[in-house]
GROMACS .gro file of C-alpha atoms in nm:
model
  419
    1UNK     CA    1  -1.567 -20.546   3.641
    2UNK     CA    2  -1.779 -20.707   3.949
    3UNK     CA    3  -1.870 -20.958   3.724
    4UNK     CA    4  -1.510 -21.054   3.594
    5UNK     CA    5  -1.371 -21.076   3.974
    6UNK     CA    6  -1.706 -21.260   4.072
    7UNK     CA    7  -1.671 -21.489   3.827
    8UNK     CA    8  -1.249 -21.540   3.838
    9UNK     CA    9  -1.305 -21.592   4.246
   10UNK     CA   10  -1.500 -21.914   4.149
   11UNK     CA   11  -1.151 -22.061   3.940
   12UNK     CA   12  -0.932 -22.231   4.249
   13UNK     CA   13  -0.622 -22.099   4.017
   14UNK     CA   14  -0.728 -21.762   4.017
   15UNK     CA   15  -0.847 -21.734   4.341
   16UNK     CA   16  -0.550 -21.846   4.494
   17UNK     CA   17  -0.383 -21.526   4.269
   18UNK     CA   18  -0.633 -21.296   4.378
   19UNK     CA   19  -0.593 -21.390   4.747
   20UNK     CA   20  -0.189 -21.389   4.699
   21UNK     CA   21  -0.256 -20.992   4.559
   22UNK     CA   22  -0.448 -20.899   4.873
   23UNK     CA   23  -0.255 -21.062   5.121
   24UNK     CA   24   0.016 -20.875   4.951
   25UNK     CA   25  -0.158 -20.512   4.974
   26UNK     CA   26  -0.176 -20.589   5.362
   27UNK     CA   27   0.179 -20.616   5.357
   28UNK     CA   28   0.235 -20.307   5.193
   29UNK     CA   29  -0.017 -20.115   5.412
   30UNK     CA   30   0.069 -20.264   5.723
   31UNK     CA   31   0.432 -20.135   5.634
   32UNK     CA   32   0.289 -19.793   5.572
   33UNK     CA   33   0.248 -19.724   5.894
   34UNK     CA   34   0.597 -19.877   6.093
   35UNK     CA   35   0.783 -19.533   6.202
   36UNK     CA   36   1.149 -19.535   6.059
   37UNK     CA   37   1.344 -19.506   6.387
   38UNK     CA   38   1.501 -19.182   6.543
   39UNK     CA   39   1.244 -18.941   6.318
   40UNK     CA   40   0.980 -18.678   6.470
   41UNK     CA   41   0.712 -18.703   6.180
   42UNK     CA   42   0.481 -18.465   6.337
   43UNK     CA   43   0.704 -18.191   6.266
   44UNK     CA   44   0.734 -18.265   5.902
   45UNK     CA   45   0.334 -18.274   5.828
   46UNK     CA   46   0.344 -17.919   5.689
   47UNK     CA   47   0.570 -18.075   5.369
   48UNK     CA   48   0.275 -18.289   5.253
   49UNK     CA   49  -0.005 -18.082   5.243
   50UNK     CA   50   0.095 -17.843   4.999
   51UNK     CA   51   0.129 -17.770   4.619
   52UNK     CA   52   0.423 -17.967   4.612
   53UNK     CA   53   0.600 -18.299   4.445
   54UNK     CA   54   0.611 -18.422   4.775
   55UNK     CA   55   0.214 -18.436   4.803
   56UNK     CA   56   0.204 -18.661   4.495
   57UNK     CA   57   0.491 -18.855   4.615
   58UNK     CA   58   0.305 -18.864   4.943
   59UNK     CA   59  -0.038 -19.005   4.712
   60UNK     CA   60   0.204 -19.268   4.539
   61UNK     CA   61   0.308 -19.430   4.857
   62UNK     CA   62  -0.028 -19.451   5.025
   63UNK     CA   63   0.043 -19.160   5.301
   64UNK     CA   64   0.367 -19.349   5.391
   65UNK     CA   65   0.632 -19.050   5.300
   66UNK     CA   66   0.407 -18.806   5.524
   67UNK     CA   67   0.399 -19.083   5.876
   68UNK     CA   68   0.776 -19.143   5.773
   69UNK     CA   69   0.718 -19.522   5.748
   70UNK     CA   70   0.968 -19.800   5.606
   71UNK     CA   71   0.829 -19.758   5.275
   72UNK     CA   72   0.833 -19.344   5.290
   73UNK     CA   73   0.970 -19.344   4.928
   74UNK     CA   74   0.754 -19.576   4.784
   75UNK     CA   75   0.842 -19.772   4.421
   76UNK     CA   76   0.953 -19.431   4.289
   77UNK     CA   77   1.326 -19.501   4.253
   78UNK     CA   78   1.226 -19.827   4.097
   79UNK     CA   79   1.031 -19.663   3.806
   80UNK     CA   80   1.322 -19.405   3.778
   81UNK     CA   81   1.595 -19.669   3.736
   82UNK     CA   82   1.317 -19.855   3.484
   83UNK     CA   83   1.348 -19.489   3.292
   84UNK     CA   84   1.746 -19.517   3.289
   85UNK     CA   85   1.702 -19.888   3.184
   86UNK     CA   86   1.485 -19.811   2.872
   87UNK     CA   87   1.699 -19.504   2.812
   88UNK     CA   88   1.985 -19.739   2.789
   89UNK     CA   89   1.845 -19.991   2.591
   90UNK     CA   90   1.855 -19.754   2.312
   91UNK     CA   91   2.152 -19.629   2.374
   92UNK     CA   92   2.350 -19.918   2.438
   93UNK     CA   93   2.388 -20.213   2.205
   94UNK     CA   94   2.418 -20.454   2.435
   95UNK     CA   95   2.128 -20.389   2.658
   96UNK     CA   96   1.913 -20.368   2.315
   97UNK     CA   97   2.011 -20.722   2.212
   98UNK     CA   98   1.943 -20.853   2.561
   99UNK     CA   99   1.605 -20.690   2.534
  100UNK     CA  100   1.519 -20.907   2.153
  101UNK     CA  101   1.701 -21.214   2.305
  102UNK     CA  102   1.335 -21.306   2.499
  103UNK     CA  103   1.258 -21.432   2.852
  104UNK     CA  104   1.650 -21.451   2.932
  105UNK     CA  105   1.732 -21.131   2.818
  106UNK     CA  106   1.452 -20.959   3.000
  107UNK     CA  107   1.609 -21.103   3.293
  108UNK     CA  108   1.932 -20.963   3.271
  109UNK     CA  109   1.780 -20.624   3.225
  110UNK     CA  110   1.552 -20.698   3.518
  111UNK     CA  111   1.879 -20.769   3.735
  112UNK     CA  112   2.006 -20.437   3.674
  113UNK     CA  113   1.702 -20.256   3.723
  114UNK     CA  114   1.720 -20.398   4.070
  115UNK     CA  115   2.032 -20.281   4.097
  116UNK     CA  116   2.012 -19.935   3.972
  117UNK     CA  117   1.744 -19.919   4.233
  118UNK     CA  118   1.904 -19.944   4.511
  119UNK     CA  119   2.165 -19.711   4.413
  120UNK     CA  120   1.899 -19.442   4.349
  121UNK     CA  121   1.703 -19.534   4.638
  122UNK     CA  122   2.059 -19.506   4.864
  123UNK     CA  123   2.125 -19.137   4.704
  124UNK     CA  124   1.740 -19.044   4.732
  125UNK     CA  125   1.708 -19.154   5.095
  126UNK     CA  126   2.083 -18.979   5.196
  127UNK     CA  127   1.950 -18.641   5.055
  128UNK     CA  128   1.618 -18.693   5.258
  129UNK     CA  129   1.774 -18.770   5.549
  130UNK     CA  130   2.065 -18.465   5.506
  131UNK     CA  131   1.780 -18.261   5.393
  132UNK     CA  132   1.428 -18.271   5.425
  133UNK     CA  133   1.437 -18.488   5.745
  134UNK     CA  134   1.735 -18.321   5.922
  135UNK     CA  135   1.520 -18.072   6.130
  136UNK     CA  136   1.318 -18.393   6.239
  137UNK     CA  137   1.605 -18.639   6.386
  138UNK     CA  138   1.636 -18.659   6.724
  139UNK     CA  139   1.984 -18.731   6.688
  140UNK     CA  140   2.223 -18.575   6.483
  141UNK     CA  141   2.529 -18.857   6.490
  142UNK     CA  142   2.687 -19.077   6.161
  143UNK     CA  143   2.479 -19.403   6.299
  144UNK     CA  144   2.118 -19.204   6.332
  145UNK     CA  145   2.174 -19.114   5.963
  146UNK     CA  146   2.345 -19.417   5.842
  147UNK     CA  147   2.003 -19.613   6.028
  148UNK     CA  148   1.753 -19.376   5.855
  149UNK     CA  149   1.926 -19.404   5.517
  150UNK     CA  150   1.936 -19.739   5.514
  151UNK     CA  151   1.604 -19.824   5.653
  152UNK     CA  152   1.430 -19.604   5.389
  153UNK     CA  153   1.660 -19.773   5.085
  154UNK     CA  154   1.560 -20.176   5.275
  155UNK     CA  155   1.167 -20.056   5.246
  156UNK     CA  156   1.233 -19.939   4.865
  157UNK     CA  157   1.403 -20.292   4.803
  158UNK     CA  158   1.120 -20.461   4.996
  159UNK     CA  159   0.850 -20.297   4.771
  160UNK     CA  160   1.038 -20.333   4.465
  161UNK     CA  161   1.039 -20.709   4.571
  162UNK     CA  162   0.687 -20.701   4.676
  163UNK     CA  163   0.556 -20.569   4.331
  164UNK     CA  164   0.786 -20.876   4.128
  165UNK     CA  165   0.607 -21.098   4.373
  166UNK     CA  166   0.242 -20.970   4.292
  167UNK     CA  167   0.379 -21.028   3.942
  168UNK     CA  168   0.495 -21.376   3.917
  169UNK     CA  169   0.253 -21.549   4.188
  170UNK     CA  170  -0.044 -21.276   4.211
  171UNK     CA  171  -0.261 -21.145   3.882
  172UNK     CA  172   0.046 -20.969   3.748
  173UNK     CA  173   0.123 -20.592   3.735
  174UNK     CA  174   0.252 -20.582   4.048
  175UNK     CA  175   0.438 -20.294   4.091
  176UNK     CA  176   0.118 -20.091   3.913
  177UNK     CA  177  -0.108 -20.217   4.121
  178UNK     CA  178   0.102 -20.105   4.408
  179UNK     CA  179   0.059 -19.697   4.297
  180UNK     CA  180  -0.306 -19.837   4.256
  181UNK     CA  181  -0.327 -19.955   4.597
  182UNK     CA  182  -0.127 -19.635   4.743
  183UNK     CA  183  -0.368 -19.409   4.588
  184UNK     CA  184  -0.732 -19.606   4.684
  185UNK     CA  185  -0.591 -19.594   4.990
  186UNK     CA  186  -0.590 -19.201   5.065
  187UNK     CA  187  -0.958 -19.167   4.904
  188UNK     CA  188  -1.133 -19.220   5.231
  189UNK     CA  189  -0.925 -18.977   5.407
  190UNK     CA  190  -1.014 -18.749   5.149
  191UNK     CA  191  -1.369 -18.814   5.138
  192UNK     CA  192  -1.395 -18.745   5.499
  193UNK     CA  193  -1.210 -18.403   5.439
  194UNK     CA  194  -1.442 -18.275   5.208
  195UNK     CA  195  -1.731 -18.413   5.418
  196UNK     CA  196  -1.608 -18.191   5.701
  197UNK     CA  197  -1.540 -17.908   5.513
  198UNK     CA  198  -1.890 -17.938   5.364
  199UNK     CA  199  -2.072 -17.955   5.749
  200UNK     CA  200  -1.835 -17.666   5.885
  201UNK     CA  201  -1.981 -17.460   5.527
  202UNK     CA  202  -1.645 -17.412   5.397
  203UNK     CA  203  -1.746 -17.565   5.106
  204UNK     CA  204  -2.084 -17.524   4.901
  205UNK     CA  205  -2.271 -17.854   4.827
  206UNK     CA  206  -2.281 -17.694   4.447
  207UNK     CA  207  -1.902 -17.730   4.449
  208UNK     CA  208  -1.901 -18.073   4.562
  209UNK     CA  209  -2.133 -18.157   4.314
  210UNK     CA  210  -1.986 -18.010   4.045
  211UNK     CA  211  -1.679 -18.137   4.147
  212UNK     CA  212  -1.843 -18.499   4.068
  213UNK     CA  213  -1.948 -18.447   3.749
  214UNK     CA  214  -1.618 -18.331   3.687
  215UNK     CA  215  -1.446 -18.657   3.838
  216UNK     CA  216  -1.721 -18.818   3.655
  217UNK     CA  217  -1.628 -18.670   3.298
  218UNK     CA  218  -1.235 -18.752   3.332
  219UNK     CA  219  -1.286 -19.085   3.398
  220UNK     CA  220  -1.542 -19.154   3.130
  221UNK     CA  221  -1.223 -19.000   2.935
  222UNK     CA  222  -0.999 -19.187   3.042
  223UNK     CA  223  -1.182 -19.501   2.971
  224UNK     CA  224  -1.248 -19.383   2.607
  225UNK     CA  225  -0.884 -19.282   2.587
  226UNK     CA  226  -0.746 -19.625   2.736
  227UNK     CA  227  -1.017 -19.847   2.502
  228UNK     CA  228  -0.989 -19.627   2.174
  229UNK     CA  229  -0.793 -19.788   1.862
  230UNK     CA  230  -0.790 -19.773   1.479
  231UNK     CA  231  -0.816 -20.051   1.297
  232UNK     CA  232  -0.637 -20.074   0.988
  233UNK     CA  233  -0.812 -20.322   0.734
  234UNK     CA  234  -0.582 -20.597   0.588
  235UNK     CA  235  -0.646 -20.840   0.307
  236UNK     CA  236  -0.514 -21.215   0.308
  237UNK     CA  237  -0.422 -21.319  -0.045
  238UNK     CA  238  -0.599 -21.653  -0.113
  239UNK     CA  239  -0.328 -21.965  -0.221
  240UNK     CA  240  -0.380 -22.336  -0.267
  241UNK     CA  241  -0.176 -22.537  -0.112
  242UNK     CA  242  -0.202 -22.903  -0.258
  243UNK     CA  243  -0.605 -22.966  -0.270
  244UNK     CA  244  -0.719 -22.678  -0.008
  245UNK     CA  245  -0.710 -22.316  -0.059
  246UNK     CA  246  -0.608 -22.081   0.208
  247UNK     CA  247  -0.645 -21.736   0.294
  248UNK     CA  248  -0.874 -21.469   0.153
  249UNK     CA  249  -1.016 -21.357   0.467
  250UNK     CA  250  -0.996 -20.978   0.598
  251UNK     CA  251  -0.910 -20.856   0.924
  252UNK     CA  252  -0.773 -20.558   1.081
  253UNK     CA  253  -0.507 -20.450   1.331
  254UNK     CA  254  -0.624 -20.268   1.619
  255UNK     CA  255  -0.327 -19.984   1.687
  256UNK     CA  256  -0.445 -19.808   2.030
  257UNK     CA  257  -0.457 -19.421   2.061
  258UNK     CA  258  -0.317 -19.467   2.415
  259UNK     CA  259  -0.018 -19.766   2.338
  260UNK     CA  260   0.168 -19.670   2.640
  261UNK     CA  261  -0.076 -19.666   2.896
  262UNK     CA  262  -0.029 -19.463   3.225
  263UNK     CA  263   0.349 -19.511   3.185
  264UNK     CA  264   0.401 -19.153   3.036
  265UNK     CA  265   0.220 -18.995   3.335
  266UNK     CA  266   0.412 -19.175   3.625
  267UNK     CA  267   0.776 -19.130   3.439
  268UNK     CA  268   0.702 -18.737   3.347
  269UNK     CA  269   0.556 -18.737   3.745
  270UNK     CA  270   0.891 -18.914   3.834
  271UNK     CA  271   1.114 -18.702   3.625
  272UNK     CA  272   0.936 -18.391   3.811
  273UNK     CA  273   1.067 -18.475   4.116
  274UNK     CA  274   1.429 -18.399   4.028
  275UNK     CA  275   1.452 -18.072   4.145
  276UNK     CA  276   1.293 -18.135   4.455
  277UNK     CA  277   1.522 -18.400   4.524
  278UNK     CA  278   1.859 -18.231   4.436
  279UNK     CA  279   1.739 -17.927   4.661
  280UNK     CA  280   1.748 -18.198   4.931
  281UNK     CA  281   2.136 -18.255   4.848
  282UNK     CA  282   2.231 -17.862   4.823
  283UNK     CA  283   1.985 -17.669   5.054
  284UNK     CA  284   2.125 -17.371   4.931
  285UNK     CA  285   1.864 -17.009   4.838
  286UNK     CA  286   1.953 -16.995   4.462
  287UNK     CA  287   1.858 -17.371   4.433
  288UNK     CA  288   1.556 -17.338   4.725
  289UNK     CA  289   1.452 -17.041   4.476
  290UNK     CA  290   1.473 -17.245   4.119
  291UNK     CA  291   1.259 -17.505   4.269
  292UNK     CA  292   1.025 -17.267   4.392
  293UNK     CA  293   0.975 -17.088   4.046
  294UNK     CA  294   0.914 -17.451   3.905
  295UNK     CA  295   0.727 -17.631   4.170
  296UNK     CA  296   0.432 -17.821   4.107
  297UNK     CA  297   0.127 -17.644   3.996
  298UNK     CA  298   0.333 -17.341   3.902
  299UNK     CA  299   0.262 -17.255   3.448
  300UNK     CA  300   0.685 -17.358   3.389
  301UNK     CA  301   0.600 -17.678   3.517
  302UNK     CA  302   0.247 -17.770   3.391
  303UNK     CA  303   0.411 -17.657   3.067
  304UNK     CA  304   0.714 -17.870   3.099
  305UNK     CA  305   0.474 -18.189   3.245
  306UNK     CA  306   0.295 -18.159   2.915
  307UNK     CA  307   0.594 -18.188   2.712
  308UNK     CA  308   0.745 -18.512   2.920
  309UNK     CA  309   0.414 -18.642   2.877
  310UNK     CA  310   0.402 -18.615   2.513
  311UNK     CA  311   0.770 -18.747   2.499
  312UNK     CA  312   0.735 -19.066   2.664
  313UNK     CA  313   0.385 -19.147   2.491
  314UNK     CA  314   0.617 -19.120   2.174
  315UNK     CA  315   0.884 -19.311   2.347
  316UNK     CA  316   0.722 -19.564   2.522
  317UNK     CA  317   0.509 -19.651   2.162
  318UNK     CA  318   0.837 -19.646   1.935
  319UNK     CA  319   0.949 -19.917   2.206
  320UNK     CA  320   0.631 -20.109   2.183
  321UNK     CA  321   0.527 -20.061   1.812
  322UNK     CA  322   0.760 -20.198   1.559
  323UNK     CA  323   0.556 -20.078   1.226
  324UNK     CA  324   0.916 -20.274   0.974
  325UNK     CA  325   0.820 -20.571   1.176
  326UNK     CA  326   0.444 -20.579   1.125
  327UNK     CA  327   0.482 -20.478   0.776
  328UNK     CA  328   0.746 -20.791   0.740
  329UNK     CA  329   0.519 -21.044   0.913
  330UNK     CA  330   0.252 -20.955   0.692
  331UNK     CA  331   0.415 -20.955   0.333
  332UNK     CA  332   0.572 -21.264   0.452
  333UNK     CA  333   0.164 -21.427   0.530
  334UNK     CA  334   0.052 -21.252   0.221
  335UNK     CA  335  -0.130 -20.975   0.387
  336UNK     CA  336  -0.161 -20.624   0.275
  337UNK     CA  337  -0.347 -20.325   0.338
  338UNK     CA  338  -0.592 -20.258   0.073
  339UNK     CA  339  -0.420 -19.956  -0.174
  340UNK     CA  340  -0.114 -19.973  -0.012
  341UNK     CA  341   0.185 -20.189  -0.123
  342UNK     CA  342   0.380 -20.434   0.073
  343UNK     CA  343   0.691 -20.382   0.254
  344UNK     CA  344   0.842 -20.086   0.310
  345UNK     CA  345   0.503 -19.883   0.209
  346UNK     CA  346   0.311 -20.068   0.444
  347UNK     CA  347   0.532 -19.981   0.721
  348UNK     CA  348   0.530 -19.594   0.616
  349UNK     CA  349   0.191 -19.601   0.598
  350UNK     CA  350   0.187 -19.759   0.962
  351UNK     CA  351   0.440 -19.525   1.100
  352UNK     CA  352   0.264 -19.243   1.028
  353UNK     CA  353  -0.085 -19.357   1.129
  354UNK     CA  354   0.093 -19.470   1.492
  355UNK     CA  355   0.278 -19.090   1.462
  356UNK     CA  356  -0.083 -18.909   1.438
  357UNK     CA  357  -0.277 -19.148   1.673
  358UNK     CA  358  -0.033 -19.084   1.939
  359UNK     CA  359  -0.024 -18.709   1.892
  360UNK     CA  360  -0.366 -18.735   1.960
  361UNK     CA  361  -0.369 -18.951   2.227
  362UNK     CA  362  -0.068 -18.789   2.419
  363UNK     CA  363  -0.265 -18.410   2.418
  364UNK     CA  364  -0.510 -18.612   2.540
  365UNK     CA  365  -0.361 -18.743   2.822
  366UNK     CA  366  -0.192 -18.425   2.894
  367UNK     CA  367  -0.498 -18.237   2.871
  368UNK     CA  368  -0.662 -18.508   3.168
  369UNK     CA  369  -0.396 -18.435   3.322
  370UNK     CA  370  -0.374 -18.056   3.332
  371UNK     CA  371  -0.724 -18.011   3.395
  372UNK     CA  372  -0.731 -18.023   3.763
  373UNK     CA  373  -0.470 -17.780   3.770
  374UNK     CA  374  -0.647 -17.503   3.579
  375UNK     CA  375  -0.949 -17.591   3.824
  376UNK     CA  376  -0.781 -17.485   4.108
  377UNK     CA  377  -0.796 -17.147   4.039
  378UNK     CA  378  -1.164 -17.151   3.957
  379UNK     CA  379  -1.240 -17.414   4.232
  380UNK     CA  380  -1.097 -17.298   4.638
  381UNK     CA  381  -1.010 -17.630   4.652
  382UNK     CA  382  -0.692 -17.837   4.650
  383UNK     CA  383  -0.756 -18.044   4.335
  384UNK     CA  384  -0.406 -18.033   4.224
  385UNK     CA  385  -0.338 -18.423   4.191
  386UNK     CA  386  -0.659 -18.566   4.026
  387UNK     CA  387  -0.633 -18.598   3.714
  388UNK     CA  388  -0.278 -18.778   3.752
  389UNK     CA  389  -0.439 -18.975   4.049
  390UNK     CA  390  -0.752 -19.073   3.822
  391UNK     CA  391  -0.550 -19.162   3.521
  392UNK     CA  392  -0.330 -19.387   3.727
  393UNK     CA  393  -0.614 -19.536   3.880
  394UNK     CA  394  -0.830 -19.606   3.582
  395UNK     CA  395  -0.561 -19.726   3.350
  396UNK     CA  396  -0.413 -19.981   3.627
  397UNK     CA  397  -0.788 -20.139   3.679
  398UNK     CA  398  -0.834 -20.156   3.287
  399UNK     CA  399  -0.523 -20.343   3.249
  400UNK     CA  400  -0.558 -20.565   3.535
  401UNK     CA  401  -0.933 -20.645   3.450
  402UNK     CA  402  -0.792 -20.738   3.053
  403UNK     CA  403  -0.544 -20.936   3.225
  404UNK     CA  404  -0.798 -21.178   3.459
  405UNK     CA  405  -1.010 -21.165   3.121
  406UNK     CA  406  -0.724 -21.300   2.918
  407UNK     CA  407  -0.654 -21.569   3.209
  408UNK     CA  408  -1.020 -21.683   3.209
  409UNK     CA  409  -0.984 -21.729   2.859
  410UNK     CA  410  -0.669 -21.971   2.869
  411UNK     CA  411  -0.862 -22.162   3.133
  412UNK     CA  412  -1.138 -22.193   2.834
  413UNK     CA  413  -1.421 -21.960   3.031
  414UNK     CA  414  -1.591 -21.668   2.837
  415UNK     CA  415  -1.517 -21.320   2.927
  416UNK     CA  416  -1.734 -21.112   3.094
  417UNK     CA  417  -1.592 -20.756   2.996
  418UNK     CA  418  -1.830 -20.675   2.740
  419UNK     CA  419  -1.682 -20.439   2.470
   0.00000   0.00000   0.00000
């Protein structure tokens, strides 16, 4: 990885990326800390350092939803609408041909994503403001709310556009890299909270190091899980065309356990935060009490964040595998897969390696994910994000180190990511 970015820093192109992307972090942690106006944060500390959605919400945005900056809410109404959008797209015939019709259609889509975030950051920030931050305001008139709700939607907008910018003109995966950034930035804090509790012997060393190993273990997991695949041999028929003979060769196709990435762990994340949000709107016991039985770390939830994980790994691959396509483009190329016939068998055959693959590779990622939790009870220590956290972290840096690979290549240099 040191290599790669040594080695991409020495491209003028790529450096002038790479220096767009940082500049751009600075942005979004200098924002991090600019108070929204008319809020007492101090008195709202107690919220984020808890077993609670707001805690990973608090992770997400770099420590900006427990200081009650601009950016409080971080890019999560973003990736929510981005959930509707590919909801949609199935749903809706229109939004599925815009989403074949290429670089235009994307665009479209893109436009209402944008759209549908600012209507969800709007609602989220009105039931923070009418909820969670009420007891915080030091006034309690139309234009103190109206200028909290619509500073907190401006800083979702701003980081929605900041992430689209890291995109186009930075090293791409912007608004990733922005959950990457959000969480590297809260490891030194936590670092020096463990040091502390180590020196004031609230914590054995043993702990700590087992903890390590631990941290250690996931990620080497995580990197397996990110880089495994199975390739699927294919035969090219030979054929002569005029005086030269083609084809003949073999290959394979290289179908990932993990195809969706860390998407299925920051929707299912994002989809957990419903409840919490609506109990914003309603504040009323029964609904304080149904978010309390199904809070974050409780067995309803860990249960129910297993099975959203699951869903959109199966999801998120069914949008991003096509198996009647592959088969098509091969039969019409002359390819097969030895023992199985063309067409329609090849894409059975493909469909249902994809369908066990992904099984595997979704109890996977739930099991990285669920780990930390069952630690907690074994380790007195507040664990309760990691594996979400590390998953999120690991995945973004794999895919942004594949894509400054695959832009060294276009600018004819060898990679340095040895497989």
């Amino acid at each position: 990885m040191l290599g790669t970015l040594k080695n991409a820093w020495r491209i003028p192109d790529l450096r002038k990326k790479l220096t767009f992307t940082l500049a751009m972090f600075i942005v979004f942690r200098l924002g991090s800390h600019i108070p929204v106006p008319g809020i007492d944060a101090a008195q709202l500390q107690e919220l984020f350092e808890g077993e609670t959605l707001f805690g990973f919400m608090n992770i997400i945005a770099g420590g900006a939803l427990s200081m009650l900056s601009i950016f409080a809410m971080g890019i999560m109404p973003y990736i929510n609408a981005s959930i509707i959008m590919q909801l949609l797209t199935v749903v809706i015939p229109k939004f599925e041909q815009w989403s074949k019709e290429g670089a235009e259609g994307r665009k479209k889509l893109a436009q209402y994503t944008r759209y549908g975030t600012v209507i969800l950051a709007f609602l989220q920030a009105t039931g923070m403001t009418f909820g969670l931050l009420r007891p915080a305001m030091d006034q309690h008139s139309f234009a103190a709310y109206m200028v909290v709700i619509i500073t907190l939607t401006a800083g979702t907008a701003f980081l929605m556009w900041l992430g689209e910018q890291i995109t186009d003109k930075g090293i791409g995966n912007g608004i990733s890299l922005l959950i990457f950034a959000g969480i590297v930035s809260r490891i030194p804090q936590g670092l020096t909270q463990l040091y502390t509790l180590v020196v004031e012997g609230q914590l054995n060393i043993l702990v700590v190091v087992l903890l390590a190993v631990i941290i250690l273990g996931v990620i080497m997991g995580i990197v397996a899980l990110q880089e495994g695949q199975r390739k699927i041999p294919v035969q090219y028929a030979k054929k002569v065309v005029g005086r030269k003979m083609y084809g003949g060769q073999s290959t394979h196709i290289p179908l990932k356990v993990n195809q969706a990435g860390v998407i299925p762990v920051i929707f299912a994340s994002s989809i957990l935060m419903f409840p919490e949000t609506i109990v914003q709107f309603i504040q009323h016991p029964w609904a304080i009490w149904i978010a309390e039985r199904i809070g974050f770390g409780t067995l309803p939830n860990t249960i129910l964040y297993v099975i959203l994980i699951i869903f959109f790994t199966y999801f998120y691959t069914a949008i991003q595998f096509n198996p009647q396509d592959m088969a098509e483009n091969m039969k019409k190329y002359g390819g097969f897969i030895p023992g199985i016939r063309p067409g329609k068998p090849t894409a059975d055959y493909l469909s249902r390696v994809m369908d066990r693959i992904t099984l595997a590779g979704s109890l996977a990622l739930a099991g990285i994910v669920v780990l930390p939790i069952a630690l907690q009870g074994v380790i007195d220590l507040n664990i309760m994000f990691g594996g979400t956290a590390m998953i999120i972290m690991v995945g973004v840096a794999l895919e942004t180190m594949k894509q400054i690979e695959s832009q060294m290549l276009m600018r004819h240099y060898e990679g340095f990511m040895k497989k």
